[in-house]
XYZ file of C-alpha atoms in Angstrom:
459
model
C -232.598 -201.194 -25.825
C -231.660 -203.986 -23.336
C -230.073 -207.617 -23.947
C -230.502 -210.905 -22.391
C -228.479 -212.860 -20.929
C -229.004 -214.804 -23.728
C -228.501 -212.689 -26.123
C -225.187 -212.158 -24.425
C -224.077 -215.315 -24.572
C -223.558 -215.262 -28.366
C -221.625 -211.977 -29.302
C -219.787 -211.328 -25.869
C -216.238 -212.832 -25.436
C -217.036 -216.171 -23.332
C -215.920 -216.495 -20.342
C -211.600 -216.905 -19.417
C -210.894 -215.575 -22.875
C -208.297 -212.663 -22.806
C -208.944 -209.254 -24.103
C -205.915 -206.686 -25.787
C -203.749 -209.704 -23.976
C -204.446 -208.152 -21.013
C -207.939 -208.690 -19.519
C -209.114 -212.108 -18.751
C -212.879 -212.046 -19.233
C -215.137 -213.019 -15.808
C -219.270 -213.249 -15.566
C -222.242 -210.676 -16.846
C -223.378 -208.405 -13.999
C -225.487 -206.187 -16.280
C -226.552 -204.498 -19.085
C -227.850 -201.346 -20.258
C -229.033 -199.163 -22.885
C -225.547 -199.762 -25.380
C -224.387 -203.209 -24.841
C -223.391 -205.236 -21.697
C -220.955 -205.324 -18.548
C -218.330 -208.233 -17.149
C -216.264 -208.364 -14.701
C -212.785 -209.441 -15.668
C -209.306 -209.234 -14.620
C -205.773 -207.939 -15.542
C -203.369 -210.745 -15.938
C -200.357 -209.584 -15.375
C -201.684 -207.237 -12.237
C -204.788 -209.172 -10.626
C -206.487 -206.517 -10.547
C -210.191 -206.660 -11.017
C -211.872 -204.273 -13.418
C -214.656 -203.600 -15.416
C -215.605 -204.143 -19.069
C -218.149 -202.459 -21.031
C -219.117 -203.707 -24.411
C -220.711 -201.756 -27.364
C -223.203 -204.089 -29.096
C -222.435 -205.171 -32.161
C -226.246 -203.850 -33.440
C -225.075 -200.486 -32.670
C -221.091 -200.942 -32.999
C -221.923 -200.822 -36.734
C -222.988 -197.296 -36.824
C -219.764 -195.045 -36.673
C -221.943 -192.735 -34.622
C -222.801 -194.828 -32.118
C -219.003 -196.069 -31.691
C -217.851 -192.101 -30.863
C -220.796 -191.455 -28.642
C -219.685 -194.874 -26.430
C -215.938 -193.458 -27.055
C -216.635 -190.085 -25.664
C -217.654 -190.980 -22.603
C -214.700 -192.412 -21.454
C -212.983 -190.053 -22.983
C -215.069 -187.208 -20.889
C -214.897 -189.611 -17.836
C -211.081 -189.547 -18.395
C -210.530 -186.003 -17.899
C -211.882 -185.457 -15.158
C -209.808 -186.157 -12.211
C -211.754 -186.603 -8.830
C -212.021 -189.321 -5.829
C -215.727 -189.427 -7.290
C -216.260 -190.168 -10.702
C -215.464 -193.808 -12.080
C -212.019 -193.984 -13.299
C -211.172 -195.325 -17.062
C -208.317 -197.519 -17.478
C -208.804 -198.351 -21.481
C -210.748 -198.020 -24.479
C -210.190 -200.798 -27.977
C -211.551 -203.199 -29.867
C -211.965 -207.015 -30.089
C -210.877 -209.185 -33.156
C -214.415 -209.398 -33.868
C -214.985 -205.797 -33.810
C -216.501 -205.165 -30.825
C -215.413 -201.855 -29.024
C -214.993 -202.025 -25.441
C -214.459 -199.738 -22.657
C -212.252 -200.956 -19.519
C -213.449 -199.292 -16.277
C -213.312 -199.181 -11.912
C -215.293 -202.187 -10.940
C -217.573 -200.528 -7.938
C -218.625 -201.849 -4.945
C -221.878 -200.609 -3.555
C -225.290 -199.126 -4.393
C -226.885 -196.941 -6.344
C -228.564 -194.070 -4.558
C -232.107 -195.385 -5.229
C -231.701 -198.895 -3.376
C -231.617 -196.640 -0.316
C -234.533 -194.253 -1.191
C -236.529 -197.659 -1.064
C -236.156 -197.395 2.397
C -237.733 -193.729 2.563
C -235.858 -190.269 3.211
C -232.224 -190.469 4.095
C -231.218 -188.913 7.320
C -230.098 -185.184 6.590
C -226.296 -185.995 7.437
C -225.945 -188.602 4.703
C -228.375 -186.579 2.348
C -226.500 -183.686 2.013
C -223.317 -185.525 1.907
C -224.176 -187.770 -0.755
C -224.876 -184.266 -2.927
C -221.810 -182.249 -1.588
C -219.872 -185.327 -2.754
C -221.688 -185.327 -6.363
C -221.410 -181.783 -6.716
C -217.567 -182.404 -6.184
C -217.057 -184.637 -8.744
C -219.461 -182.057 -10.718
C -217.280 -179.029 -10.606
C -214.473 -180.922 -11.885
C -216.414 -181.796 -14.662
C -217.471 -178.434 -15.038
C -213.807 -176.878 -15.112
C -213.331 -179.610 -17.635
C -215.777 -178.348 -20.015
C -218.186 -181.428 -19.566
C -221.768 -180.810 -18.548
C -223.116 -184.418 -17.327
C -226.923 -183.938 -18.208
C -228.084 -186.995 -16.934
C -227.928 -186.508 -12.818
C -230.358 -188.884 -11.179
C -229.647 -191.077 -7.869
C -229.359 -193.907 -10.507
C -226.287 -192.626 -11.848
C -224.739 -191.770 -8.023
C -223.401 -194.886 -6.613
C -222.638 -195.313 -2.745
C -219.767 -197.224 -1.594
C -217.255 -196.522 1.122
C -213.755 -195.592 1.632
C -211.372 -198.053 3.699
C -212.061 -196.024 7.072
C -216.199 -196.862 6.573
C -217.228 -193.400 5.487
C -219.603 -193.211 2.676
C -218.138 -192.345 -0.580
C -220.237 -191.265 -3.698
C -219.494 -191.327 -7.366
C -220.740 -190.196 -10.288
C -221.339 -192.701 -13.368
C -222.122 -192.656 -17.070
C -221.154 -189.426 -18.455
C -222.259 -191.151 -21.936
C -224.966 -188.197 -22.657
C -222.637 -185.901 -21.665
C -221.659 -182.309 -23.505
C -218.224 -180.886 -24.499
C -219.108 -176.968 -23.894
C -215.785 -176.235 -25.622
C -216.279 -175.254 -29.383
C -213.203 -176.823 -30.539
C -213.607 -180.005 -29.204
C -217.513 -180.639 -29.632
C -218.273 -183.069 -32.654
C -221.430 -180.684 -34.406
C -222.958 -183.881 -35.872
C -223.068 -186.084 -32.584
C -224.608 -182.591 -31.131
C -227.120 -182.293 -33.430
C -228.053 -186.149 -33.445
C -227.632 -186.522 -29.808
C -229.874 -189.934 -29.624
C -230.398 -189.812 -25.556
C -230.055 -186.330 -23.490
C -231.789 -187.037 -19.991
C -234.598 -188.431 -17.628
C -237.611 -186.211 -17.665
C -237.685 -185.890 -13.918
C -234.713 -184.535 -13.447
C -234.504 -182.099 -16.092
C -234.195 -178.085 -15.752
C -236.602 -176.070 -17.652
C -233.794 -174.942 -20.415
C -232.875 -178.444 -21.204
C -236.779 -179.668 -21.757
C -236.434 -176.803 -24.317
C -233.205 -178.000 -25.925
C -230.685 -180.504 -24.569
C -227.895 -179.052 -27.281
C -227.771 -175.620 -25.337
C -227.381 -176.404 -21.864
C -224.600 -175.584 -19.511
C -223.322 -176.101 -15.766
C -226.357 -174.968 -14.383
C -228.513 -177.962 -15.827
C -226.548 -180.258 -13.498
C -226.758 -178.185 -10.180
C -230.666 -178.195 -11.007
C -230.460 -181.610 -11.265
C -228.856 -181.910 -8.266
C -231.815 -179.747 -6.303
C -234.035 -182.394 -7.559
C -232.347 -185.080 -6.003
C -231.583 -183.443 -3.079
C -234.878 -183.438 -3.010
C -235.513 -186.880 -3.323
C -233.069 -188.259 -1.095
C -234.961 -186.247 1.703
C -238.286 -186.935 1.296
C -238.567 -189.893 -0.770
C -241.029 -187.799 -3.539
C -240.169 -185.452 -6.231
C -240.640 -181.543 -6.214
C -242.357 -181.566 -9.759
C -245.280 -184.825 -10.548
C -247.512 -185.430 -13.007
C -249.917 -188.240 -14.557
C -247.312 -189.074 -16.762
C -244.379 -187.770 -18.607
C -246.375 -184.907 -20.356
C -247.244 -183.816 -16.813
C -244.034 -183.940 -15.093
C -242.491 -182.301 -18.080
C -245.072 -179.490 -17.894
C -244.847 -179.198 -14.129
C -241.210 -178.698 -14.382
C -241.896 -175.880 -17.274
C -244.337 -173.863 -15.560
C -245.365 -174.740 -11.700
C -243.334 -173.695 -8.477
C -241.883 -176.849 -6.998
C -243.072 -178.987 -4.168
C -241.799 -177.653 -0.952
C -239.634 -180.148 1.045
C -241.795 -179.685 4.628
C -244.522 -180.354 3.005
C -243.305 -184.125 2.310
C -240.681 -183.652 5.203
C -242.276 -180.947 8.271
C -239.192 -181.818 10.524
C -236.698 -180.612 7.664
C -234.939 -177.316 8.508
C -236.431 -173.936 6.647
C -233.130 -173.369 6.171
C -232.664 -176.399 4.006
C -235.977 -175.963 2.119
C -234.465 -172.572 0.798
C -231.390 -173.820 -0.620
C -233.088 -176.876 -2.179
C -235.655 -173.455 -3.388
C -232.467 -172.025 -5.216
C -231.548 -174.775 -6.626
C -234.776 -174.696 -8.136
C -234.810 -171.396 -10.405
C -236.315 -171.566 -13.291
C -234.176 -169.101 -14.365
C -230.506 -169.991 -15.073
C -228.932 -166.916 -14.096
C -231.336 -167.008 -10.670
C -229.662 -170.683 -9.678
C -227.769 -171.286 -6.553
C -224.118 -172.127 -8.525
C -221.846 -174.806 -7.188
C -219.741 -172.559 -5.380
C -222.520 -171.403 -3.423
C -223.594 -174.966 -2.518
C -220.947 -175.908 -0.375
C -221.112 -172.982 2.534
C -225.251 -173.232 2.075
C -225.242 -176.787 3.127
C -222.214 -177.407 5.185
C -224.131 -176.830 8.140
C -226.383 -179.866 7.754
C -223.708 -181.986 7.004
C -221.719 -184.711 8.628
C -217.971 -183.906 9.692
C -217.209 -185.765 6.627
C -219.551 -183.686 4.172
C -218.420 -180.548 5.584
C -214.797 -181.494 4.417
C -216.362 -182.236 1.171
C -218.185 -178.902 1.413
C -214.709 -176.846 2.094
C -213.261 -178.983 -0.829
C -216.613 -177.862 -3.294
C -215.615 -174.275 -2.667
C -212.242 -174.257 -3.506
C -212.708 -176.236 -6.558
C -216.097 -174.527 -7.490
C -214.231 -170.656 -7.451
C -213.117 -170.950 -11.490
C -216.859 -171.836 -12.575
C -218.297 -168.366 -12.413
C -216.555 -167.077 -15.407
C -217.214 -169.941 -17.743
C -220.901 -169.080 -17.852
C -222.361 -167.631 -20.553
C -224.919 -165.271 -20.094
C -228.424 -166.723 -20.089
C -230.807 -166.206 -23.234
C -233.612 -163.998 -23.021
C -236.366 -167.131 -22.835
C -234.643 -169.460 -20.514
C -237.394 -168.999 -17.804
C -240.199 -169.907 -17.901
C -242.716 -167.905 -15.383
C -241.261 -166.838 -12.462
C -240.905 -169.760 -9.792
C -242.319 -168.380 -6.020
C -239.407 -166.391 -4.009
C -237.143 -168.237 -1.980
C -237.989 -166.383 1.178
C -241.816 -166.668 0.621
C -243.695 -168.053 3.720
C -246.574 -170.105 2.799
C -246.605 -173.581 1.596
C -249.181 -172.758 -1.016
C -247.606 -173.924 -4.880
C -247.952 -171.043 -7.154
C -251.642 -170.933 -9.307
C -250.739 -172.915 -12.301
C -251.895 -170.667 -15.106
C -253.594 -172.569 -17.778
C -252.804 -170.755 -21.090
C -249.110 -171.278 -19.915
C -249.440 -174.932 -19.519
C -251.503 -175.243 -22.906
C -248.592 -173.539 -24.394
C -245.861 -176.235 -22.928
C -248.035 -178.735 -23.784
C -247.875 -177.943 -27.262
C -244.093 -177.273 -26.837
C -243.405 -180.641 -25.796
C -245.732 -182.505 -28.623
C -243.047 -183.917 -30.443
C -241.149 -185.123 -27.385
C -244.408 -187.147 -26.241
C -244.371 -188.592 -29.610
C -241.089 -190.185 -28.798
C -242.029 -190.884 -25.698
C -244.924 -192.851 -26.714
C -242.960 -194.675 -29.204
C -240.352 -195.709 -26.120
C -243.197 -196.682 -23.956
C -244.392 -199.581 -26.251
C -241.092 -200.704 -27.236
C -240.046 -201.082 -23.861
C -243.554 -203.019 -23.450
C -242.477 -204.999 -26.071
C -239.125 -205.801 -25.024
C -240.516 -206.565 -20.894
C -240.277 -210.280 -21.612
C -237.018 -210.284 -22.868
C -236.530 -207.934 -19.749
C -236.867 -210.293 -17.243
C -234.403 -212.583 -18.802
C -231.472 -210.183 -18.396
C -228.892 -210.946 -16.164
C -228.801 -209.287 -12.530
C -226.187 -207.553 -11.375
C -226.434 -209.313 -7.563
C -226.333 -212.679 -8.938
C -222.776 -211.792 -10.161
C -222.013 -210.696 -6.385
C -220.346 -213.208 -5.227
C -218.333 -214.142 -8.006
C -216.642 -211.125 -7.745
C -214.819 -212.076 -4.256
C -215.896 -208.559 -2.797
C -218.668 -208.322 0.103
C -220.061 -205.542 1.960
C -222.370 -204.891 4.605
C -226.293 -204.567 3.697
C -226.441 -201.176 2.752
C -229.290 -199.976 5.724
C -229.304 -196.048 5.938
C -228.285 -196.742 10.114
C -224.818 -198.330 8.872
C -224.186 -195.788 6.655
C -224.744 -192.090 8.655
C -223.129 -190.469 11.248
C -224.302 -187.393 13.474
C -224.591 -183.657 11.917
C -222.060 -181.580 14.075
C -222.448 -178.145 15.967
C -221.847 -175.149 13.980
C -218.676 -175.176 16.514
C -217.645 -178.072 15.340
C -218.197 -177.651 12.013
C -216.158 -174.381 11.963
C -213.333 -176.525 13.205
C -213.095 -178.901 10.403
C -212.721 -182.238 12.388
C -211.616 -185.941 10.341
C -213.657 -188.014 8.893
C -215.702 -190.069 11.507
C -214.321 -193.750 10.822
C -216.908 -195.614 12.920
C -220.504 -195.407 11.460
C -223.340 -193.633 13.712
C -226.514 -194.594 14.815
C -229.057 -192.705 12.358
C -230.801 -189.543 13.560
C -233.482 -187.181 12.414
C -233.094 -183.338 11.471
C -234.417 -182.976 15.175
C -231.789 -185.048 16.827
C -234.185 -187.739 17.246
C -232.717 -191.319 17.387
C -234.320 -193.510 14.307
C -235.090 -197.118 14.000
C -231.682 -198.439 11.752
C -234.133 -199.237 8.544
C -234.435 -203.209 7.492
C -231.289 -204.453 5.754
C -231.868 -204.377 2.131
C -230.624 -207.057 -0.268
C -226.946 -207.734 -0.194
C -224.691 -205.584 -1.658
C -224.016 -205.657 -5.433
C -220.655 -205.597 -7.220
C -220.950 -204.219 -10.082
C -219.712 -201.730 -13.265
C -221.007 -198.169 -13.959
C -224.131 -197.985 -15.885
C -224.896 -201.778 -15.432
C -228.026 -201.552 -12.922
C -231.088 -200.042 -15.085
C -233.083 -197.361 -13.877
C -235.880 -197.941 -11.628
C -239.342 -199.134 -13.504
C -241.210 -196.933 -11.959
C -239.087 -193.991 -13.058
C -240.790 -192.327 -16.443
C -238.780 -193.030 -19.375
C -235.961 -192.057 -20.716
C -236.447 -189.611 -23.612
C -234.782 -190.160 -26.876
C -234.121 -187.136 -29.362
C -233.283 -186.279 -33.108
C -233.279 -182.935 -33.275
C -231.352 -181.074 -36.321
């Protein structure tokens, strides 16, 4: 469900009205799936912030309310450099709840892929820095479910190096027993993007755990390298099915200068198998040495943090894999034989998920018009008094060090590097992109050409 700026117009606070006395209410610079975003400030501080606004179609179902509740709530606890930071949760006079948030500079992930694979440097750092914020979530009890470079937003620290968070842990899971809400489990309304979801969660989105995120991450990883996906299909049927029961793409067959060595952790990553996945404390000595200086400081960090996760797992159930996915150390660049009884056997698995699908598909058809009416997060840019530099991969990467280096732990670079290939070869800096975007977590929708999010009521 999207709004209009129209739309918006008539149940959002207007514009210079104050919110909880505190919040003085600024422009629209997006809207998503619950409700709407504006930028705003505190009065008394001057700071500038973030407001997110349930709509009041939804705010009248008590469900809906906790599930927009929860995720600052789950955003809240978890205390890292990269995850958006929640300042305050109420509700208007008229009964409209509202969540106050970071206002972000930046990016998503995605504007950059529109360029074509990342350099390896900034690559890998972008997931060390995601699987940082991940872990903390993780020791928190939260499993994100919803990892996609949509929801990992690129903006940069005062010294110029890139900085990553994570955003909109609204899908997100409680794994503790005594703090889960059974009915919002068994109603969840929204549990992931089809592309980037492991092989258990397809199955069930209620009984997921850490290891749903880190494959997640593999897929992006992925992604940000070669600019393609390790599991396609026709359509969402297909990639669902892919994921389910064929070996994944290998990354030098989209990227041949990528290092073996890289291809095999991205492999891991890949498991079908729960209990065979790379874990995030693994992740962080397995790709420190294609990192920046910076990433390999976020790599040290990962594997400190990472060291309590092991034993919160539970042990994997019997049918969590699916057939076996091709060794990592296997040779050839030949996918696994799809069998077809197999894949008639997910197929009819996943029939009542492609129902729903279906049913999203022409709604969202129906709703394009309306669509291109909403209001853009750029055009709110430059009301927000914050600019940045295009966001061209060249401005953004700096050089992978020597393992020497590397073992040495050097600072953070502060003057951005020329971009270079896995090979050392110098690139072209990539055409500047459009200019940077202020916006709020959540408020820039996912890219159309993306398959749809899935929507679920399972009992």
């Amino acid at each position: 469900m999207r709004f209009s700026a129209s739309e918006g117009a008539s149940w959002l606070p207007a514009p210079g009205s104050i919110i909880a006395g505190r919040y003085r209410v600024g422009r629209v610079i997006g809207s998503g799936g619950m409700g709407a975003v504006v930028d705003a400030q505190h009065v008394q501080l001057g700071e500038s912030v973030a407001i997110k606004f349930l709509h009041p179609d939804l705010a009248s179902d008590a469900d809906n309310v906790q599930r927009f509740v929860r995720e600052a709530q789950a955003t809240s606890r978890i205390k890292s450099e990269h995850v958006v930071r929640m300042f305050d949760v109420g509700t208007t006079e008229s009964g409209l709840p509202y969540i106050v948030m970071e206002l972000l500079a930046g990016h998503e992930l995605g504007h950059l892929l529109a360029q074509g694979p990342l350099p390896v440097g900034l690559a890998v750092d972008c997931v060390l820095q995601a699987a940082e914020a991940l872990a903390e979530a993780h020791l928190a009890g939260i499993v994100h479910r919803d990892i996609k470079p949509s929801n990992l937003w690129l903006s940069h620290r005062p010294d110029g190096s890139p900085r990553v968070k994570v955003l909109d842990f609204g899908i997100s899971k409680l794994i503790e027993p005594s703090t889960t809400n059974t009915k919002l489990t068994q109603t969840q309304s929204v549990f992931g993007s089809p592309t980037y979801m492991s092989p258990e969660q397809i199955r069930s989105a209620k009984h997921v755990d850490q290891r749903t995120d880190v494959w997640a991450l593999g897929v992006v990883l992925h992604e940000l390298l070669s600019a393609s996906l390790p599991f396609e299909g026709d359509n969402v049927a297909g990639v669902l099915a892919a994921i389910a029961a064929d070996a994944p793409r290998r990354l030098r067959q989209a990227r041949p200068d990528a290092p073996v060595e890289l291809e095999r952790v991205i492999l891991r990553l890949l498991e079908k198998d729960p209990s065979k996945r790379m874990l995030l404390g693994e992740l962080g000595p397995a790709l420190r040495p294609f990192a920046t200086n910076t990433g390999a400081i976020s790599a040290d960090r990962l594997a400190r943090v990472a060291r309590g996760l092991v034993s919160m797992l539970p042990p994997a159930p019997a049918s969590s894999a699916g057939p076996p996915a091709a060794s990592v150390t296997q040779r050839t660049d030949a996918p696994t034989p799809r069998n077809p009884l197999w894949r008639f056997s997910v197929l009819g698995g996943l029939a009542g998920l492609l129902l729903v699908v279906a049913f999203v598909g022409m709604a969202a058809t129906a709703k394009k018009a309306g669509d291109e009416t909403s209001p853009s997060a750029s055009a709110s840019a430059t009301s927000s008094g914050i600019t940045m530099p295009p966001p061209t991969i060249s401005a953004l990467v700096e050089p992978v060090p020597s393992a020497a280096e590397s073992a040495a732990q050097p600072a953070p670079t502060a003057t951005p590097q020329p971009t270079v290939s896995a090979s050392g070869t110098a690139r072209k800096p990539a055409p500047a992109h459009s200019r940077s975007q202020v916006v709020a977590p959540s408020a820039v929708p996912a890219h159309a050409e993306r398959p749809p999010e899935i929507s679920e009521d399972r009992k």
